[in-house]
Coordinates of C-alpha atoms in Angstrom, one line a residue:
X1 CA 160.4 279.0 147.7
X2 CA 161.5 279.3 144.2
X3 CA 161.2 283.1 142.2
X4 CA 161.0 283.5 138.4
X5 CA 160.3 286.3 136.3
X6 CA 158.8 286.7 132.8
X7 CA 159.3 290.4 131.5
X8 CA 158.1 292.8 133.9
X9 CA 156.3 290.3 136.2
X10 CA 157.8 288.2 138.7
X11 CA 156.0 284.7 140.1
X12 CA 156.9 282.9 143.4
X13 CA 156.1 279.1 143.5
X14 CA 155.8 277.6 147.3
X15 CA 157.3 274.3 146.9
X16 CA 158.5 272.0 144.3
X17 CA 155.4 270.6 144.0
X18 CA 154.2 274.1 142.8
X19 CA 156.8 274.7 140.3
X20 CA 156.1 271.1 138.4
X21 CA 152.3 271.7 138.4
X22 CA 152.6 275.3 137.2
X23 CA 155.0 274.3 134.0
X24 CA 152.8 271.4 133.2
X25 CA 151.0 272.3 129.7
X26 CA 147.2 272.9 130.4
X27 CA 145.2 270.0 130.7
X28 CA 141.8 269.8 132.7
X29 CA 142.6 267.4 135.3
X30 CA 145.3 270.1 137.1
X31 CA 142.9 273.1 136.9
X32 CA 140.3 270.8 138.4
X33 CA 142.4 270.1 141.4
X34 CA 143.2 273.7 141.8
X35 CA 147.2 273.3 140.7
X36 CA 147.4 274.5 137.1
X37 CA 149.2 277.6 136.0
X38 CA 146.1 280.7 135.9
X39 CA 148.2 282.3 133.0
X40 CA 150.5 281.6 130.1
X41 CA 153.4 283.9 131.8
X42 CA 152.9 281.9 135.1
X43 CA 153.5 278.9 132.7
X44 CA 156.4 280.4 131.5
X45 CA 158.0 281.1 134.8
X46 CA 157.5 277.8 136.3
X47 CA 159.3 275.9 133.1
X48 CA 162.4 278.6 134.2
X49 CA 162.7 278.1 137.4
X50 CA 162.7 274.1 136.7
X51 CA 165.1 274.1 134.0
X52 CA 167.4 275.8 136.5
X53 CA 166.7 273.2 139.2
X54 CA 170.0 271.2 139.9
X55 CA 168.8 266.9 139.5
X56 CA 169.9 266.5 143.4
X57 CA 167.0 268.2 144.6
X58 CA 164.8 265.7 143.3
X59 CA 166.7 263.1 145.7
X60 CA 166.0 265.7 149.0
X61 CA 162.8 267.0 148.8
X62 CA 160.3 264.2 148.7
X63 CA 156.9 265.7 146.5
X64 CA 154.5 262.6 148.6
X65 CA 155.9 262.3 152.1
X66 CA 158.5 259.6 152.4
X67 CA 157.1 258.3 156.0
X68 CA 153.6 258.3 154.5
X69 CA 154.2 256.4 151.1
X70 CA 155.4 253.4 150.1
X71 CA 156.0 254.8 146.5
X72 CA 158.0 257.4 147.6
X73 CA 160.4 254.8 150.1
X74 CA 160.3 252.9 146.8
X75 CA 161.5 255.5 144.7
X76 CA 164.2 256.8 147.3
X77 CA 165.7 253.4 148.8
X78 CA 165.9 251.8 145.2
X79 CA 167.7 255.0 143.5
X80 CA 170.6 254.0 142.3
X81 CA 173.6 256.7 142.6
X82 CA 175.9 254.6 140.2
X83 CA 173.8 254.9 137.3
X84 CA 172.7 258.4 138.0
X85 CA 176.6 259.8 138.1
X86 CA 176.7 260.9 134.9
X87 CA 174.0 263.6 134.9
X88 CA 174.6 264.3 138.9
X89 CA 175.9 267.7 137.9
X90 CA 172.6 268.7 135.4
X91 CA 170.1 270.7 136.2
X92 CA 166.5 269.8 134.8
X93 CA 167.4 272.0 131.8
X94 CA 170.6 270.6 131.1
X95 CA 168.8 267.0 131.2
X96 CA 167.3 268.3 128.5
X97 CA 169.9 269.4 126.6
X98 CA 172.0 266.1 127.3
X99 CA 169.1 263.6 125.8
X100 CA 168.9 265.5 122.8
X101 CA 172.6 265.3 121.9
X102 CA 174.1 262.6 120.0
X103 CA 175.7 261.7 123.5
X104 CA 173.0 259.8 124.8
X105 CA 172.9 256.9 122.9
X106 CA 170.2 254.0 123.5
X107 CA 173.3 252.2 125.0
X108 CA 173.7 255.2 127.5
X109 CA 170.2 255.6 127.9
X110 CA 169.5 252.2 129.4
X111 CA 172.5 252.1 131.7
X112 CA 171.0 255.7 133.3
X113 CA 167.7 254.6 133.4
X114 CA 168.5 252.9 137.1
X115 CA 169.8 256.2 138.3
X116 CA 166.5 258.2 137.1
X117 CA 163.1 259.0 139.6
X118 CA 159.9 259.5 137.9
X119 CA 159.9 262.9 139.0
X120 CA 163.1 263.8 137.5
X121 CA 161.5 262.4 134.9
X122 CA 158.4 264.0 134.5
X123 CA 160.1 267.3 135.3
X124 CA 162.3 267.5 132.1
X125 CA 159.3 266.5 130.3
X126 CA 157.7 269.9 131.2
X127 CA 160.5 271.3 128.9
X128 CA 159.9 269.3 125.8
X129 CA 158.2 269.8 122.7
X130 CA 156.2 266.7 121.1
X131 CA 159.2 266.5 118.7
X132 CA 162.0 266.6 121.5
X133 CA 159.3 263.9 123.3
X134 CA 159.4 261.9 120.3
X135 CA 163.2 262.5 119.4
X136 CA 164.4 261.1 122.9
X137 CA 161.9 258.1 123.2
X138 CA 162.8 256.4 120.0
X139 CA 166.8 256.3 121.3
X140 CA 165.1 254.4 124.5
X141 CA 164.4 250.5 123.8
X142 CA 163.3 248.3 126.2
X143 CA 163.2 244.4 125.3
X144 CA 161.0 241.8 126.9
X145 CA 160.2 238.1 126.7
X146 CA 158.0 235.5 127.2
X147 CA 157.0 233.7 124.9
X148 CA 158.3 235.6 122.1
X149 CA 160.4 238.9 122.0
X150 CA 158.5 242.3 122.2
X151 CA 160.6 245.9 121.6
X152 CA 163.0 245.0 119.5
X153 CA 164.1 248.0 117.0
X154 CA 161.5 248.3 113.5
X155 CA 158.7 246.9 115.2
X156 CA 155.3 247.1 117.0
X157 CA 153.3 244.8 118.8
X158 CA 149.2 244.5 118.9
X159 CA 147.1 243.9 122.2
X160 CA 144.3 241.5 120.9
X161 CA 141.5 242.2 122.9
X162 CA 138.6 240.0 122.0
X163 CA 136.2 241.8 124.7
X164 CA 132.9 240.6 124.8
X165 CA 129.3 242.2 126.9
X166 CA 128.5 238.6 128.3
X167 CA 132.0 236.7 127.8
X168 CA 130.4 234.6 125.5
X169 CA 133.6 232.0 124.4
X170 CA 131.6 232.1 120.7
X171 CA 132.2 236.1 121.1
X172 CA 135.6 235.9 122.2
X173 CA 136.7 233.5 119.7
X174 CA 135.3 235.4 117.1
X175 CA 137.4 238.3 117.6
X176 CA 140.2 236.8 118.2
X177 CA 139.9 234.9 114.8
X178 CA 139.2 238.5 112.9
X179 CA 142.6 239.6 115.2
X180 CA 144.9 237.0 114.5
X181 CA 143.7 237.1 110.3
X182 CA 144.9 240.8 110.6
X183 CA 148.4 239.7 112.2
X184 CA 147.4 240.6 115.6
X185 CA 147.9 239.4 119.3
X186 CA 151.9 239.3 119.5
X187 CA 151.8 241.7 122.7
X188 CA 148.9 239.5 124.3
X189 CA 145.7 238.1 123.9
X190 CA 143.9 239.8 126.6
X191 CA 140.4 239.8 127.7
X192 CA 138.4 242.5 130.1
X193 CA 136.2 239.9 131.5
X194 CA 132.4 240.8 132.3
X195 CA 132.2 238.2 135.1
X196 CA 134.2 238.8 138.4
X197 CA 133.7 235.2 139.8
X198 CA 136.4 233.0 139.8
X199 CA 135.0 230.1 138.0
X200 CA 133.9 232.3 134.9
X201 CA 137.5 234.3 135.2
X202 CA 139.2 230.6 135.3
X203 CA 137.0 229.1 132.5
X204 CA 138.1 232.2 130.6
X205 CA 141.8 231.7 131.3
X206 CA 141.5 228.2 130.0
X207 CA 139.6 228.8 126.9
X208 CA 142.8 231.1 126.1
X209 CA 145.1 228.8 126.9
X210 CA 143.1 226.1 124.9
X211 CA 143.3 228.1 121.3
X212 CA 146.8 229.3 121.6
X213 CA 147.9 225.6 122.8
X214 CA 146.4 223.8 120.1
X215 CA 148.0 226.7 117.1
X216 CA 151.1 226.9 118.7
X217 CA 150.8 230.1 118.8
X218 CA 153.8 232.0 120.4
X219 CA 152.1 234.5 122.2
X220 CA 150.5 235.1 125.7
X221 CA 147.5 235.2 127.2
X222 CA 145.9 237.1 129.7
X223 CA 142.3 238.1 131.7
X224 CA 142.6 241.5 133.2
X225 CA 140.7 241.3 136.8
X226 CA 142.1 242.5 140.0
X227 CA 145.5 241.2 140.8
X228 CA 143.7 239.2 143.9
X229 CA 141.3 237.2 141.6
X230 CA 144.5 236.2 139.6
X231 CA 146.4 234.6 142.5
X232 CA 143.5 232.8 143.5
X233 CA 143.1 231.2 139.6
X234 CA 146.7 230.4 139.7
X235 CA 146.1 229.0 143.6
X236 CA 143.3 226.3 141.7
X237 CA 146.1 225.7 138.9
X238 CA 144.5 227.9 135.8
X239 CA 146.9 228.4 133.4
X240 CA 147.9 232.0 133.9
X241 CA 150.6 233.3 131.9
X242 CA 151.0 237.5 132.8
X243 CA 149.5 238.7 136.0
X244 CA 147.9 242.3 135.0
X245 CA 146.8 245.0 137.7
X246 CA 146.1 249.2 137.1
X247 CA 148.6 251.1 139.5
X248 CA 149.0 254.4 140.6
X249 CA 151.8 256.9 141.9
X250 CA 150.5 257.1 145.3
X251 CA 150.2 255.0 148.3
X252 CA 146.7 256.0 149.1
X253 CA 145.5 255.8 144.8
X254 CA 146.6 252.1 144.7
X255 CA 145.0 251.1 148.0
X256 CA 141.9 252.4 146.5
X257 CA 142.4 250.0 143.9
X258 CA 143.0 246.9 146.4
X259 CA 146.6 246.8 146.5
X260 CA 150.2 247.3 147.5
X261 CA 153.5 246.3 147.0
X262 CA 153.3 243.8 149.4
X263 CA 150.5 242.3 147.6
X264 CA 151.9 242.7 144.3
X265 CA 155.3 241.1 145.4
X266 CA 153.3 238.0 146.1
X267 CA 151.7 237.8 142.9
X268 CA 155.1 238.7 141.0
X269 CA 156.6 235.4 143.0
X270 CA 153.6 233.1 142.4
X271 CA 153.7 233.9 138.6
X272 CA 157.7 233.1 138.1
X273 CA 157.2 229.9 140.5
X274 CA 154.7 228.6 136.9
X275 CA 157.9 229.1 134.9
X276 CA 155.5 228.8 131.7
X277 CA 157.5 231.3 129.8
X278 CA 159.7 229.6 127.2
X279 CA 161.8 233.0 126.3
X280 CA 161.7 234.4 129.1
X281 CA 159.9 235.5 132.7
X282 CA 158.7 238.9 132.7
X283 CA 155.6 238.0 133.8
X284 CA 153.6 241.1 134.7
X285 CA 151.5 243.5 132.9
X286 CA 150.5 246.9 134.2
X287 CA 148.2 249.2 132.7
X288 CA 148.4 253.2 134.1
X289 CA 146.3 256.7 133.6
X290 CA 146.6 259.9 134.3
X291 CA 144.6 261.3 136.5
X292 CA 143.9 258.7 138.3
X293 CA 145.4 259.7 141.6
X294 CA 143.4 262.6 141.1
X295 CA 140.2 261.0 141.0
X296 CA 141.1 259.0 144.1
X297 CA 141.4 261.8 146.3
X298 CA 145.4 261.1 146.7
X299 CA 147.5 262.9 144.5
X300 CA 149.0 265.2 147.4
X301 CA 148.6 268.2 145.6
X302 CA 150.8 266.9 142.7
X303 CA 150.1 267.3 139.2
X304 CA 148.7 264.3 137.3
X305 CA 151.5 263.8 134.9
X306 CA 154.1 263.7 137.6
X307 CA 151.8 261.3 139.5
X308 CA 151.4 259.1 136.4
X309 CA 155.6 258.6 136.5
X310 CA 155.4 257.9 139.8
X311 CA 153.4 254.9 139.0
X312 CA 155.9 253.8 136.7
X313 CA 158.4 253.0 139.5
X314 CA 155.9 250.3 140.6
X315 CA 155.8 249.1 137.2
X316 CA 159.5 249.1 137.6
X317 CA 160.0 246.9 140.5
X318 CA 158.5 243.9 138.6
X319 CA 160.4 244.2 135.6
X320 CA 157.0 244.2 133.4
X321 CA 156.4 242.1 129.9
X322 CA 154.0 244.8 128.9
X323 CA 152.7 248.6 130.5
X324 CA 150.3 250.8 128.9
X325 CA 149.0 254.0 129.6
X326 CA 145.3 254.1 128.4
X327 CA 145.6 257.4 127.9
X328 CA 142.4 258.7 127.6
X329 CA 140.2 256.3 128.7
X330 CA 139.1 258.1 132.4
X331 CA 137.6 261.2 130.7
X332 CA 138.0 264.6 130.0
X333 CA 138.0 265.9 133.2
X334 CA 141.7 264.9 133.4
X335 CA 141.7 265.0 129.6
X336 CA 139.6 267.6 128.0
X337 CA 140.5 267.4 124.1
X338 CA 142.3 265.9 121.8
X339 CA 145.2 268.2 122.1
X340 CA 145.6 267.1 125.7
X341 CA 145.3 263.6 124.9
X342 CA 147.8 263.6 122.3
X343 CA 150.1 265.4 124.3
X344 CA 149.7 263.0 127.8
X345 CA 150.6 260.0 125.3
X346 CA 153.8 261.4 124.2
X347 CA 154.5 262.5 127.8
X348 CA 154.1 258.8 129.3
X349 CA 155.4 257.1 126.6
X350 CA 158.8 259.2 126.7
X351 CA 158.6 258.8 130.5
X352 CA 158.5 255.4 130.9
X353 CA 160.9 254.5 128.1
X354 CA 163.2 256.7 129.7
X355 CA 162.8 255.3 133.1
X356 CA 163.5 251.4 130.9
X357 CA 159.7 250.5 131.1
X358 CA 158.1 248.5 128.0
X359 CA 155.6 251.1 127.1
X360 CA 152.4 250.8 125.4
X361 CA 149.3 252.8 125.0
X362 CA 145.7 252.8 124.4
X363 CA 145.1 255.3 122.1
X364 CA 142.0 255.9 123.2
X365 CA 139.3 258.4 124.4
X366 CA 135.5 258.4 125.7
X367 CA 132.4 259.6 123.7
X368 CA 131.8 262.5 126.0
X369 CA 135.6 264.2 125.3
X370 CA 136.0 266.9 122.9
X371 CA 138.2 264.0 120.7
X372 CA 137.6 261.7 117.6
X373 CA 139.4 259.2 115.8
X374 CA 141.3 261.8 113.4
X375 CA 143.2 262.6 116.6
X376 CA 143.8 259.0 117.7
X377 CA 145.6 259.0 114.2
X378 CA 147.7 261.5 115.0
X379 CA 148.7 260.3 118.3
X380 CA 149.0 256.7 117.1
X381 CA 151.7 258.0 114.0
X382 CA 153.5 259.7 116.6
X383 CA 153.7 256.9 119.0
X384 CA 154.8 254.6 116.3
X385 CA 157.3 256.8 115.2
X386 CA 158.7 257.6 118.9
X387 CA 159.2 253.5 119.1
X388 CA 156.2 252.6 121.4
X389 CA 155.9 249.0 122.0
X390 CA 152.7 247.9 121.5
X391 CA 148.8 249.2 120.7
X392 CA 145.5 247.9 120.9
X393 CA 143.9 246.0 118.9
X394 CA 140.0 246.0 119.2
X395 CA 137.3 244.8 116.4
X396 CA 136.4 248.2 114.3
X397 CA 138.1 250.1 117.2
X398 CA 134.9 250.5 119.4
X399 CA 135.3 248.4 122.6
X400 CA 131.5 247.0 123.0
X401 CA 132.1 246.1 126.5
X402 CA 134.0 248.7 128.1
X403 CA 132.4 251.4 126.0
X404 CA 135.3 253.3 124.7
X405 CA 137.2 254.0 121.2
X406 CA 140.4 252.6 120.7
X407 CA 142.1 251.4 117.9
X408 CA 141.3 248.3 115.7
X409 CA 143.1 245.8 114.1
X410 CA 143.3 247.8 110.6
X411 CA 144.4 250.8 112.6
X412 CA 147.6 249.0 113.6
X413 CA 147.6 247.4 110.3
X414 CA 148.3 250.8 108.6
X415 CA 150.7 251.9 110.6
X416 CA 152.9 249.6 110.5
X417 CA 152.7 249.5 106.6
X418 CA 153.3 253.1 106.9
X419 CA 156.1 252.8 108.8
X420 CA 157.6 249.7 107.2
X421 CA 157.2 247.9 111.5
X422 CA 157.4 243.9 111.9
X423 CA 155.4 242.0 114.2
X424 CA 157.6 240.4 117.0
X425 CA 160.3 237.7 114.8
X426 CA 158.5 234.6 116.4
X427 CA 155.1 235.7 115.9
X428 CA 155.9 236.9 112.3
X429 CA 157.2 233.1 111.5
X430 CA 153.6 231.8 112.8
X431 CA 151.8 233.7 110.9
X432 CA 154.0 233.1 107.9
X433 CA 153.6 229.0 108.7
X434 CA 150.1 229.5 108.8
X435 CA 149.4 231.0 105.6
X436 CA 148.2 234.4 106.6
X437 CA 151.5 236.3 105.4
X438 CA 154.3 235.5 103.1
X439 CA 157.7 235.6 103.7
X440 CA 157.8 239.3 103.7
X441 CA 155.1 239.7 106.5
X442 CA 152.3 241.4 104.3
X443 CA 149.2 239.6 104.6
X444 CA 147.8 237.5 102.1
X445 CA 144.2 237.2 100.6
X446 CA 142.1 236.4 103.4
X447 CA 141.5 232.0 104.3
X448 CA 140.6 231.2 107.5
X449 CA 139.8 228.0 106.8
X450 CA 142.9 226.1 108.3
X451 CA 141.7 227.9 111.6
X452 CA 138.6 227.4 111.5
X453 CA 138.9 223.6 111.4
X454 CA 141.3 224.1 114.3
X455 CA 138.5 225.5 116.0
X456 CA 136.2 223.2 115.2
X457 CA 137.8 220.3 116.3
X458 CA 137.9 222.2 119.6
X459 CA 134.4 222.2 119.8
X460 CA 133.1 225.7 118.4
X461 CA 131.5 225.1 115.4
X462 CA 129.9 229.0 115.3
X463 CA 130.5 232.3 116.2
X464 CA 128.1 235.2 117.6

């Protein structure tokens, strides 16, 4: 039972999972399940009686049952107490405190990050402004390799996402021309495929693996289908590069997806055994949501934020190239606004930096949410400036396949002139041996003739 009161009024909160729902900042998905503060003073409250919390009770009162989750064994047996040491003694509100003080430096931060849970996590979180959000996650850099080197300070990564309503190759090709003309695709080139039958997802895999073979282009590739479909492609010898799969926080969300860890573990091992990274082998690539425990009927009464960090100690155990939250891509009843949109991308970014994920996000939101693009501006200038990772990249920003706003390739184009970001160093030098930059990474006037031969002599002599 935990007591807080606000002036006159007192509040009790039943359980933990109480307290973290109630200090959440309103968003639509909560009051849908029935878990959201009713008032701003029981808002108030909550966020006091969690900044008194000491950190230890996060490691003794499981929010998801430990002997009916796998995510919740996960996040228990694989704590570890070294790293964690130096903030034993903290409450939630001295966390916050601590990250915001010159003493946790990004060397500091990285060595904790082993010794954090996701609800700690999301917990000090509840506390923070955007700006303290924003402060902490730019100290947090996470570094990953393949085949070129993504996170590294001053820089910011693109998705190229060449989507296409019938997976045309002429389609797909196309975009990813207009992409890589913009300096895009040093995250991934990544398709959502229409088809879900393995001979289109493997003809798919090798059309990628065809275009970025014959540019040399130091980058990877990847077709986002269910985890299963991947293992069977790399079983027939298709040239997979990252394995992708959505997760959740819960057991019972990701078996409604099709998977566990067990399954995931497989794929993680079949992926190294390719070996066809040359930087490096993080070979995974996860994208998350929140809310999306919620709408599979198995977020244990917990709030979606706190489920979403959950998710991210899956991510964890596979020591990802690349996770993204799409952030508002599941709607606004889990996102109503822009306001909560903008807010649930700082919130995920900061947690998953924090817990030494890679994060991305798809700035993003549906056509039915009170949202628009001014607001994806805002949240992708913040995000930029916190030290996200990596954004999409999607021709004029409106995903024809999927059916969702994102960002395009000038979108991330302006902000990293804006903010004076590089490209990842190997991809900046093809672009530069190409002719599409000069030396300084600013792009030059637009000739795509040297690629269009390329593709030519590969066979595609038009584009649709």
């Amino acid at each position: 039972m935990y007591r807080a009161s606000v002036g006159h009024q007192s509040f009790t909160f039943p359980d933990l999972k109480a307290v973290l729902a109630a200090a959440s900042p309103a968003r639509s998905g909560d009051a849908l399940a029935g878990i959201a503060a009713e008032t701003a003073q029981q808002r108030v409250a909550a966020r006091m009686a969690l900044a008194d919390l000491p950190l230890k009770a996060f490691l003794n009162d499981a929010l998801v049952p430990y002997e009916a989750d796998e995510v919740t064994r996960l996040i228990i047996d694989g704590h570890d107490a070294a790293a964690f040491a130096p903030v034993a003694h903290l409450t939630v509100g001295g966390l916050r405190d601590w990250l915001l003080s010159d003493a946790a430096t990004t060397e500091v931060l990285q060595a904790l990050a082993p010794g954090l849970t996701p609800e700690m996590v999301a917990a000090v979180s509840k506390l923070m402004r955007n700006q303290d959000l924003i402060a902490v996650a730019k100290k947090c850099r996470v570094v990953t390799r393949f085949r070129n080197t993504l996170g590294l300070p001053g820089t910011l990564a693109v998705r190229l996402q060449p989507n296409h309503p019938s997976d045309k190759p002429e389609g797909i090709v196309a975009s990813m021309l207009d992409g890589l003309m913009y300096g895009a695709g040093d995250a991934v080139i990544g398709i959502n495929p229409v088809a879900d039958n393995l001979p289109a997802l493997v003809e798919l895999l090798k059309l990628l693996d065809r275009i970025v073979g014959h540019f040399a282009i130091p980058t990877q590739t990847c077709v986002l289908t269910h985890v299963t479909n991947t293992m069977a492609a790399m079983q027939r010898g298709a040239p997979v590069d990252l394995v992708f799969q959505s997760i959740a926080g819960t057991e019972g969300a990701n078996t409604s997806f099709g998977i566990s860890l067990a399954l995931l573990d497989e794929a993680h091992a079949m992926a190294l055994d390719l070996k066809r990274g040359t930087l490096g082998d993080n070979v995974m690539y996860f994208e998350t949501g929140q809310g999306s425990a919620l709408s599979a009927g198995a977020h244990h009464g917990v709030d979606q934020q706190t489920c979403e960090a959950r998710a991210y100690a899956v991510a964890r155990r596979y020591r990802p190239l690349l996770v993204n939250t799409v952030v508002g891509f599941i709607g606004p009843e889990y996102l109503y606004d822009g306001k909560q949109i903008i807010r649930a991308g700082l919130e995920d970014h900061f947690c998953g930096k924090l817990l030494g994920l890679p994060m991305g996000c798809d700035v993003c939101y549906t056509n039915h949410a009170e949202a628009d693009q001014d607001d994806m501006d805002s949240l992708l200038v913040l995000l930029a400036s916190a030290g996200l990772n990596f954004v999409m990249g999607v021709p004029g920003a409106d995903d024809v396949m999927l059916n969702y706003q994102s960002t395009s390739f000038h979108d991330a184009l302006f902000v990293r002139r804006l903010l004076g970001l590089q490209r990842a160093p190997e991809f900046e030098a093809w672009l530069a041996r190409m002719g599409i930059t000069d030396a300084r990474g600013e792009l030059l006037p637009p000739d795509g003739s040297r690629m269009l031969g390329g593709l030519q002599s590969l066979g595609f002599q038009g584009t649709a």
